[in-house]
Amino acid sequence: MSGTSPEERAPLSSIDRALLVVEFLARRGPEGAPLSDIAAAVDSNKATVHHTLRSLRYRDWVDQDADTGYYFLGDGVDPIIRYTTRTQFVVDQLHPALVAICHRYNELVHLGKLSGQVVTYLDKVEPDRPIRVVSFIGRNAPAVTTALGRALLGANNVTGAEIDWYLSVPTDNPPTRATIEECIEHVHRHGWGMEVEENEAGIACVAVPVDLKNGERVAVSVTAPAERLGAATREAVAYGIAEEINAISGTTGVSVPEVLLPRSVR
């Protein structure tokens, strides 16, 4: 018996096929591709793909080179190219604060959000000195093992079965339930989360949850060698992150836990 799911066996709808064609041509660039290559890429016969291309040409999403016959993306996709996704809008809003935090501490700064059981890294700013942590935008990491994730779990008031669900994600060094409960309680009381040498020897991280104007939530972290991020320093860095985020709150509508703000602005 095949292990293919019913969804994988289902035939492509015309919309699915059109989107696959557009994605394929986007990867091919301005040179474009012949009909045979497009059909092979979307796993459809040439007659069906030719019909799809005709529809896309009508909308100016696809054009055809008169000499080679190759198809390429047309000017009709320009509004899509110019569109700023909700995630990119958040990144653009918070990036100046990430830069300010990086300049303030000369350490690695990340922006992340929860995506199911993992944290997705949306943005980062690197310090002007060698770093020992390998990271990249788009990376996913278990929420329970990262300062970013723990800050968000605490801010989201995760309890009971929810904690078990987050702990069920496969990871090389799974924390205990008691550890995560302590981390969540720490966020409740102090407004920030942390991870110290649990993922990588000699590396520590501090993160602060950030509420967005649209009701969503992200987190910002500082990662540094543990010798530069001791207990007293971690708390100071958390307050510093909050201060830099709060500095852009007037123009962005973002906010940090009140416990991290000076009493004069609470």
Short mmCIF file of C-alpha atoms in Angstrom, two decimals:
data_model
loop_
_atom_site.label_atom_id
_atom_site.label_comp_id
_atom_site.label_asym_id
_atom_site.label_seq_id
_atom_site.Cartn_x
_atom_site.Cartn_y
_atom_site.Cartn_z
CA MET A 1 0.00 0.00 0.00
CA SER A 2 1.26 3.45 -0.85
CA GLY A 3 2.11 5.78 2.01
CA THR A 4 0.84 8.78 0.07
CA SER A 5 -1.96 10.66 1.84
CA PRO A 6 -5.31 11.36 0.13
CA GLU A 7 -4.37 15.03 -0.02
CA GLU A 8 -1.15 14.20 -1.88
CA ARG A 9 -3.00 11.94 -4.32
CA ALA A 10 -5.72 14.49 -5.06
CA PRO A 11 -5.51 16.11 -8.52
CA LEU A 12 -4.34 19.69 -8.77
CA SER A 13 -7.06 22.30 -8.98
CA SER A 14 -6.70 25.00 -11.62
CA ILE A 15 -5.78 27.51 -8.91
CA ASP A 16 -3.13 25.20 -7.45
CA ARG A 17 -1.64 24.69 -10.89
CA ALA A 18 -1.60 28.41 -11.68
CA LEU A 19 0.17 29.18 -8.41
CA LEU A 20 2.74 26.46 -9.02
CA VAL A 21 3.40 27.86 -12.49
CA VAL A 22 3.88 31.38 -11.10
CA GLU A 23 6.21 30.13 -8.35
CA PHE A 24 8.25 28.13 -10.87
CA LEU A 25 8.61 31.07 -13.25
CA ALA A 26 9.58 33.32 -10.34
CA ARG A 27 12.47 30.96 -9.60
CA ARG A 28 13.52 30.88 -13.26
CA GLY A 29 13.87 34.66 -13.46
CA PRO A 30 13.54 36.92 -16.52
CA GLU A 31 14.93 34.30 -18.92
CA GLY A 32 11.80 32.22 -18.39
CA ALA A 33 11.23 28.60 -19.34
CA PRO A 34 9.78 26.52 -22.18
CA LEU A 35 6.39 24.85 -21.89
CA SER A 36 7.96 21.41 -21.47
CA ASP A 37 9.97 22.51 -18.42
CA ILE A 38 6.96 24.18 -16.83
CA ALA A 39 4.79 21.12 -17.38
CA ALA A 40 7.43 18.86 -15.85
CA ALA A 41 7.86 21.18 -12.86
CA VAL A 42 4.15 21.20 -12.01
CA ASP A 43 3.68 17.52 -12.92
CA SER A 44 0.95 18.15 -15.49
CA ASN A 45 0.58 17.49 -19.21
CA LYS A 46 1.56 20.22 -21.66
CA ALA A 47 -1.98 20.81 -22.95
CA THR A 48 -3.28 21.51 -19.45
CA VAL A 49 -0.35 23.78 -18.59
CA HIS A 50 -0.74 25.61 -21.90
CA HIS A 51 -4.34 26.39 -20.94
CA THR A 52 -3.15 27.66 -17.55
CA LEU A 53 -0.54 29.86 -19.22
CA ARG A 54 -3.18 31.33 -21.54
CA SER A 55 -5.24 32.35 -18.52
CA LEU A 56 -2.22 33.86 -16.81
CA ARG A 57 -1.27 35.74 -19.99
CA TYR A 58 -4.78 37.21 -20.12
CA ARG A 59 -4.19 38.65 -16.64
CA ASP A 60 -0.67 39.83 -17.65
CA TRP A 61 0.82 37.59 -14.97
CA VAL A 62 2.75 35.73 -17.65
CA ASP A 63 4.26 36.86 -20.95
CA GLN A 64 5.97 34.95 -23.78
CA ASP A 65 9.19 35.69 -25.61
CA ALA A 66 8.43 36.06 -29.33
CA ASP A 67 11.77 34.56 -30.37
CA THR A 68 12.33 31.66 -27.96
CA GLY A 69 8.74 30.92 -27.03
CA TYR A 70 9.79 30.86 -23.39
CA TYR A 71 7.29 32.00 -20.76
CA PHE A 72 8.23 34.48 -18.03
CA LEU A 73 6.44 36.53 -15.39
CA GLY A 74 4.69 39.61 -16.74
CA ASP A 75 4.03 43.04 -15.29
CA GLY A 76 0.69 41.91 -13.89
CA VAL A 77 2.47 40.44 -10.85
CA ASP A 78 3.86 43.85 -9.88
CA PRO A 79 1.20 44.53 -7.17
CA ILE A 80 2.06 41.17 -5.60
CA ILE A 81 5.79 41.93 -5.74
CA ARG A 82 5.20 45.28 -4.05
CA TYR A 83 2.89 43.83 -1.39
CA THR A 84 4.29 43.85 2.14
CA THR A 85 3.20 40.80 4.09
CA ARG A 86 2.02 41.18 7.67
CA THR A 87 5.20 39.52 8.90
CA GLN A 88 7.43 41.81 6.85
CA PHE A 89 5.49 44.82 8.16
CA VAL A 90 6.27 43.73 11.73
CA VAL A 91 9.93 43.21 10.83
CA ASP A 92 10.12 46.66 9.25
CA GLN A 93 8.49 48.25 12.31
CA LEU A 94 10.76 46.62 14.86
CA HIS A 95 14.06 46.53 12.98
CA PRO A 96 15.17 50.01 14.18
CA ALA A 97 14.72 48.85 17.77
CA LEU A 98 16.76 45.70 17.07
CA VAL A 99 19.53 47.88 15.65
CA ALA A 100 19.42 50.11 18.73
CA ILE A 101 19.60 47.10 21.06
CA CYS A 102 22.53 45.66 19.12
CA HIS A 103 24.39 48.97 19.27
CA ARG A 104 23.63 49.30 22.97
CA TYR A 105 25.09 45.92 23.95
CA ASN A 106 27.15 44.96 20.88
CA GLU A 107 25.55 41.51 20.99
CA LEU A 108 23.44 39.39 18.65
CA VAL A 109 19.75 40.39 18.57
CA HIS A 110 16.84 38.32 17.25
CA LEU A 111 13.14 38.84 16.55
CA GLY A 112 10.90 35.77 16.63
CA LYS A 113 7.32 34.57 16.81
CA LEU A 114 5.54 31.37 17.76
CA SER A 115 4.61 29.07 14.87
CA GLY A 116 2.91 26.10 16.46
CA GLN A 117 5.40 24.36 18.75
CA VAL A 118 8.40 26.25 17.41
CA VAL A 119 9.76 29.76 17.29
CA THR A 120 10.48 31.18 13.85
CA TYR A 121 13.32 33.70 13.58
CA LEU A 122 12.01 36.71 11.64
CA ASP A 123 14.95 39.11 11.81
CA LYS A 124 18.38 39.51 13.34
CA VAL A 125 21.07 42.14 13.79
CA GLU A 126 24.65 41.01 14.29
CA PRO A 127 27.21 42.83 16.47
CA ASP A 128 30.41 44.42 15.25
CA ARG A 129 32.55 41.59 16.61
CA PRO A 130 32.90 37.83 16.07
CA ILE A 131 29.92 35.77 17.21
CA ARG A 132 29.82 32.13 18.30
CA VAL A 133 26.17 31.49 17.49
CA VAL A 134 25.04 30.31 14.07
CA SER A 135 21.55 31.55 13.21
CA PHE A 136 19.57 32.58 10.18
CA ILE A 137 16.28 34.26 9.39
CA GLY A 138 13.59 31.66 8.81
CA ARG A 139 15.12 29.14 11.21
CA ASN A 140 12.75 27.23 13.49
CA ALA A 141 13.63 26.09 17.01
CA PRO A 142 11.51 24.39 19.70
CA ALA A 143 9.76 27.06 21.74
CA VAL A 144 10.52 25.34 25.05
CA THR A 145 14.28 25.40 24.49
CA THR A 146 14.70 29.07 23.53
CA ALA A 147 14.49 32.32 25.44
CA LEU A 148 12.28 33.73 22.67
CA GLY A 149 9.87 30.82 22.98
CA ARG A 150 9.81 30.86 26.77
CA ALA A 151 9.10 34.59 26.82
CA LEU A 152 6.17 34.03 24.48
CA LEU A 153 4.83 30.99 26.36
CA GLY A 154 4.89 32.99 29.56
CA ALA A 155 3.22 36.01 27.98
CA ASN A 156 0.57 33.70 26.50
CA ASN A 157 -0.18 32.23 29.95
CA VAL A 158 0.37 28.68 28.76
CA THR A 159 -0.71 26.08 31.33
CA GLY A 160 -1.59 22.40 31.78
CA ALA A 161 -2.01 20.35 28.63
CA GLU A 162 -0.65 23.23 26.55
CA ILE A 163 2.72 22.87 28.27
CA ASP A 164 2.71 19.13 27.55
CA TRP A 165 1.99 19.85 23.88
CA TYR A 166 4.91 22.25 23.59
CA LEU A 167 7.16 19.75 25.37
CA SER A 168 6.20 16.99 22.93
CA VAL A 169 8.20 18.54 20.09
CA PRO A 170 11.35 16.50 19.31
CA THR A 171 14.53 18.11 20.60
CA ASP A 172 18.06 16.95 21.44
CA ASN A 173 18.00 18.36 24.96
CA PRO A 174 14.38 18.48 26.17
CA PRO A 175 13.72 20.52 29.31
CA THR A 176 11.58 19.13 32.11
CA ARG A 177 8.03 20.26 32.71
CA ALA A 178 9.17 21.78 36.01
CA THR A 179 11.77 23.85 34.16
CA ILE A 180 9.19 25.23 31.75
CA GLU A 181 6.74 25.98 34.55
CA GLU A 182 9.50 27.91 36.33
CA CYS A 183 10.33 29.78 33.11
CA ILE A 184 6.68 30.73 32.60
CA GLU A 185 6.37 31.89 36.20
CA HIS A 186 9.54 33.96 35.76
CA VAL A 187 7.99 35.72 32.76
CA HIS A 188 4.81 36.38 34.74
CA ARG A 189 6.75 37.96 37.61
CA HIS A 190 9.59 39.70 35.81
CA GLY A 191 8.42 40.19 32.21
CA TRP A 192 11.26 38.38 30.46
CA GLY A 193 12.50 34.89 29.66
CA MET A 194 15.93 33.30 29.47
CA GLU A 195 17.98 30.28 28.49
CA VAL A 196 21.47 29.74 29.89
CA GLU A 197 23.81 27.20 28.27
CA GLU A 198 20.96 24.75 27.59
CA ASN A 199 21.29 24.81 23.81
CA GLU A 200 24.98 25.56 23.49
CA ALA A 201 27.76 25.52 26.07
CA GLY A 202 28.90 29.00 26.99
CA ILE A 203 25.93 30.79 25.41
CA ALA A 204 23.06 32.57 27.19
CA CYS A 205 20.01 34.42 25.94
CA VAL A 206 17.46 36.90 27.31
CA ALA A 207 14.12 37.66 25.62
CA VAL A 208 11.25 40.08 26.12
CA PRO A 209 7.73 39.55 24.72
CA VAL A 210 6.34 42.37 22.59
CA ASP A 211 2.63 42.97 21.99
CA LEU A 212 1.75 44.35 18.57
CA LYS A 213 -0.98 46.83 17.76
CA ASN A 214 -2.96 44.16 15.88
CA GLY A 215 -3.11 41.88 18.93
CA GLU A 216 -0.35 39.51 17.85
CA ARG A 217 2.78 38.90 19.89
CA VAL A 218 6.48 38.51 19.07
CA ALA A 219 9.64 38.53 21.16
CA VAL A 220 13.06 40.17 20.98
CA SER A 221 16.20 38.56 22.38
CA VAL A 222 19.85 39.25 23.07
CA THR A 223 22.27 36.32 22.77
CA ALA A 224 25.81 36.48 24.16
CA PRO A 225 28.56 34.41 25.75
CA ALA A 226 27.45 33.38 29.23
CA GLU A 227 30.39 35.20 30.83
CA ARG A 228 29.00 38.47 29.45
CA LEU A 229 25.42 37.62 30.39
CA GLY A 230 25.52 36.75 34.08
CA ALA A 231 22.48 36.91 36.37
CA ALA A 232 22.68 40.64 37.15
CA THR A 233 23.50 41.51 33.56
CA ARG A 234 20.58 39.45 32.22
CA GLU A 235 18.08 41.51 34.18
CA ALA A 236 19.69 44.77 33.05
CA VAL A 237 19.61 43.62 29.43
CA ALA A 238 15.92 42.73 29.72
CA TYR A 239 15.17 46.25 30.93
CA GLY A 240 17.33 47.64 28.13
CA ILE A 241 15.45 45.66 25.49
CA ALA A 242 12.17 46.94 26.90
CA GLU A 243 13.45 50.51 26.92
CA GLU A 244 14.46 50.40 23.24
CA ILE A 245 11.15 48.78 22.23
CA ASN A 246 9.20 51.31 24.27
CA ALA A 247 11.07 54.12 22.50
CA ILE A 248 9.27 53.23 19.25
CA SER A 249 5.88 52.51 20.84
CA GLY A 250 4.54 55.95 19.97
CA THR A 251 4.94 55.40 16.23
CA THR A 252 4.30 51.63 16.09
CA GLY A 253 1.78 50.93 18.84
CA VAL A 254 3.89 48.07 20.24
CA SER A 255 4.21 47.45 23.97
CA VAL A 256 6.25 45.44 26.46
CA PRO A 257 5.31 44.04 29.90
CA GLU A 258 4.56 46.89 32.30
CA VAL A 259 6.85 45.42 34.94
CA LEU A 260 9.81 46.32 32.70
CA LEU A 261 8.79 49.96 32.31
CA PRO A 262 9.72 52.87 34.59
CA ARG A 263 6.87 53.71 36.96
CA SER A 264 6.52 57.11 35.27
CA VAL A 265 5.35 55.53 32.00
CA ARG A 266 3.29 52.59 33.29
#
